[in-house]
C-alpha cells in the first residue's frame, strides 16, 4: 500500500468553475478526514467520514462544498462556483477508528493545491 | 485565543543544538499529536501522546495533562530537521485542531 493518495496535486481554475478532488485512503482505514490549509497557517478541519457516513462537518464547509465517500473507500471533495478565497491546499488524511488498545496514528496525503484565478 | 498555541513561530538553530518547541492547548483532549510538514505540503505524524513521554530517535515528546502543555525536543539537530513542526490536539471523532506551526531552520 502506498499510503494516502490525492489527486490532482495541483489545480488552477477560473473563478466560478467547479472543481473536484479525490482522496484514496489507506485501504483498511475506516476514517477519512478533509482539512484545508492556507499559506502560513495550520490545517483547518473541514469534515470527516467513518466508512461511508459523514459524521461531522465544519462551519467552514459552506453550501458550495460537498464531500462524499460513497462506498467507504475513496472520497471526493467538490467545490462549486469557486471563489478566490477557496485557494488553499486541501489535505486528506485517514486512520483506523481508535480501539481500546490501539492508537490512532493519522496518515496524511500530499495535498491538493487549488489556485482560483 | 487559539485552541492550540505554539511557540516559537520561527526558530533558527545551528547544527548540533538542542531544540525545544512548545505547545499549549485550551481544553481537554483525547490525545496530542506532533507532526512534521516539509515544503510542498506532505505531513508526517511524529508522535501521538496522551500522557508522559515518548522518544523516537533524536526526537522526544512530552505532555503535562494538568498544565495542558506539551513539548517537542530535538537533540543533536541536523539541517535535514528543517521543516514546520505542528502541534495538534485530538478531540471527539479523532478530528484534529492544529496550531499554526513552528518553522525550524537548522543551519550547518
XYZ file of C-alpha atoms in Angstrom:
225
model
C 0.000 0.000 0.000
C 1.355 3.392 -0.964
C -0.319 5.490 1.703
C -2.927 8.192 1.263
C -3.163 9.333 -2.328
C -4.660 12.595 -3.518
C -5.285 13.913 -6.997
C -4.937 16.144 -8.741
C -1.939 17.515 -6.875
C -2.389 20.936 -8.410
C -5.398 22.611 -9.934
C -5.721 26.098 -11.380
C -9.252 27.146 -12.159
C -11.161 30.249 -13.064
C -13.462 31.806 -10.536
C -16.933 30.364 -10.821
C -15.846 26.960 -12.063
C -16.397 23.712 -10.170
C -13.512 21.552 -9.024
C -13.334 18.065 -7.570
C -10.543 16.467 -5.574
C -10.183 12.799 -4.915
C -8.638 11.015 -1.951
C -7.754 7.344 -1.761
C -7.053 6.442 1.861
C -5.001 3.553 3.174
C -7.117 0.538 2.318
C -8.092 -0.744 5.749
C -8.665 2.695 7.254
C -12.279 3.394 8.091
C -11.872 7.070 8.999
C -11.188 9.727 6.392
C -10.681 13.426 7.029
C -10.532 16.543 4.880
C -8.582 19.605 6.009
C -7.796 22.924 4.347
C -4.536 24.781 4.756
C -3.603 28.278 3.619
C -0.062 29.599 3.472
C 1.494 30.181 6.865
C -1.382 28.624 8.745
C -2.016 25.245 10.259
C -4.603 22.998 8.629
C -8.272 23.543 9.466
C -10.779 20.740 9.822
C -13.459 20.508 7.143
C -15.191 17.159 7.531
C -14.714 13.507 8.339
C -16.196 10.151 7.476
C -16.400 6.882 9.256
C -16.830 4.364 6.481
C -19.430 5.943 4.183
C -21.084 8.068 6.870
C -20.190 11.746 7.065
C -20.115 12.267 10.832
C -19.084 15.872 11.201
C -18.858 18.999 9.075
C -17.120 22.220 9.995
C -18.822 25.575 9.667
C -16.035 26.297 7.175
C -17.763 23.904 4.800
C -20.165 26.254 3.087
C -23.002 25.160 0.834
C -20.618 25.290 -2.102
C -18.589 22.456 -0.630
C -19.684 18.852 -0.656
C -17.834 15.706 0.278
C -18.759 12.115 -0.336
C -17.410 8.686 0.410
C -19.933 6.518 -1.376
C -18.551 3.054 -0.715
C -16.493 3.786 2.341
C -13.283 3.726 0.345
C -12.213 6.754 -1.710
C -13.658 10.198 -1.090
C -14.316 13.244 -3.235
C -14.428 16.887 -2.233
C -16.251 19.134 -4.669
C -16.206 22.910 -4.617
C -18.875 24.601 -6.700
C -18.686 28.157 -8.059
C -15.131 28.584 -6.801
C -14.056 31.888 -5.285
C -10.566 33.305 -4.892
C -10.805 32.716 -1.169
C -11.017 28.989 -1.846
C -7.366 29.000 -2.928
C -5.623 26.689 -0.480
C -4.206 23.236 -0.083
C -6.803 20.571 0.574
C -5.416 17.772 2.683
C -6.866 14.315 3.102
C -5.979 12.017 5.970
C -7.047 8.573 7.079
C -6.886 6.450 10.192
C -8.309 3.425 11.860
C -11.101 4.007 14.314
C -9.279 4.065 17.669
C -9.678 0.957 19.715
C -9.280 0.409 23.408
C -5.691 -0.621 22.959
C -4.545 0.598 19.586
C -3.553 4.165 18.951
C -4.882 6.382 16.257
C -1.978 7.418 14.061
C -3.284 9.632 11.307
C -1.754 9.397 7.846
C -1.854 12.377 5.523
C -1.831 12.661 1.774
C 0.447 15.088 -0.037
C -2.387 17.550 -0.515
C -4.141 19.080 -3.493
C -3.243 22.673 -4.219
C -6.059 24.820 -5.565
C -5.499 28.213 -7.153
C -8.563 30.176 -8.187
C -7.812 32.986 -10.627
C -7.197 32.873 21.779
C -6.411 29.885 19.567
C -7.305 26.493 20.925
C -3.746 25.349 20.224
C -0.838 27.743 20.582
C 2.742 27.029 19.657
C 5.939 28.842 20.388
C 8.152 29.974 18.917
C 6.673 30.655 15.475
C 10.119 30.642 13.926
C 13.297 29.056 15.202
C 16.785 29.097 13.746
C 19.455 26.856 15.200
C 22.964 25.720 14.458
C 23.598 22.105 13.672
C 24.003 20.093 16.848
C 21.907 22.339 19.064
C 19.152 21.052 21.338
C 15.776 22.373 20.215
C 12.518 22.757 22.093
C 9.142 23.657 20.628
C 6.254 24.291 22.995
C 2.535 23.747 22.636
C -0.321 24.810 24.890
C -3.952 23.917 24.431
C -7.057 25.369 25.979
C -9.378 22.447 26.682
C -9.217 18.751 27.391
C -8.054 16.345 24.755
C -8.073 12.668 23.961
C -4.548 12.886 22.524
C -1.921 15.384 21.437
C -0.161 14.985 18.108
C 3.142 16.303 16.857
C 3.518 16.420 13.096
C 6.182 17.477 10.638
C 5.461 19.256 7.379
C 8.024 19.725 4.643
C 7.836 22.248 1.789
C 5.329 21.023 -0.766
C 2.819 20.030 1.854
C 3.317 16.449 2.980
C 2.561 15.959 6.668
C 4.095 13.141 8.669
C 2.911 12.072 12.081
C 5.771 12.091 14.609
C 4.066 11.357 17.899
C 0.689 10.802 19.437
C 0.615 11.341 23.198
C -1.997 11.038 25.866
C 0.378 11.114 28.818
C 4.029 11.105 29.799
C 6.821 10.981 27.304
C 7.741 9.299 24.023
C 11.059 9.025 22.249
C 11.892 8.172 18.677
C 15.490 8.526 17.613
C 16.559 12.100 18.291
C 13.003 13.273 18.886
C 11.357 13.392 22.304
C 7.805 14.499 23.063
C 6.391 15.168 26.489
C 2.973 16.144 27.740
C 1.644 17.511 31.021
C -2.096 16.962 31.061
C -2.707 19.051 34.178
C -0.913 22.048 32.706
C -2.289 21.421 29.179
C 1.203 21.707 27.772
C 3.403 19.629 25.514
C 6.948 19.989 24.247
C 8.821 18.548 21.302
C 12.574 18.263 21.698
C 15.154 17.548 19.034
C 18.593 16.503 20.199
C 21.718 16.960 18.082
C 19.764 18.899 15.444
C 20.662 18.485 11.804
C 19.863 20.550 8.693
C 17.544 17.778 7.494
C 15.371 18.511 10.558
C 14.433 21.823 8.932
C 10.678 21.771 8.484
C 7.463 23.078 10.011
C 6.534 21.297 13.219
C 2.866 21.327 14.071
C 1.130 20.507 17.314
C -2.465 19.324 17.088
C -4.978 18.300 19.684
C -7.325 15.419 19.099
C -10.857 15.675 20.379
C -14.152 13.992 19.614
C -14.271 11.893 16.472
C -10.493 11.966 16.272
C -10.638 15.308 14.487
C -7.510 17.400 14.913
C -7.257 21.072 15.755
C -3.888 22.346 14.655
C -1.560 25.009 15.912
C -0.062 27.395 13.411
C 3.239 25.563 13.314
C 6.830 26.349 14.119
C 9.177 26.907 11.211
C 12.508 25.345 12.157
C 15.668 26.082 10.226
C 18.848 24.273 11.194
C 21.972 25.746 9.660
C 25.099 23.674 9.024
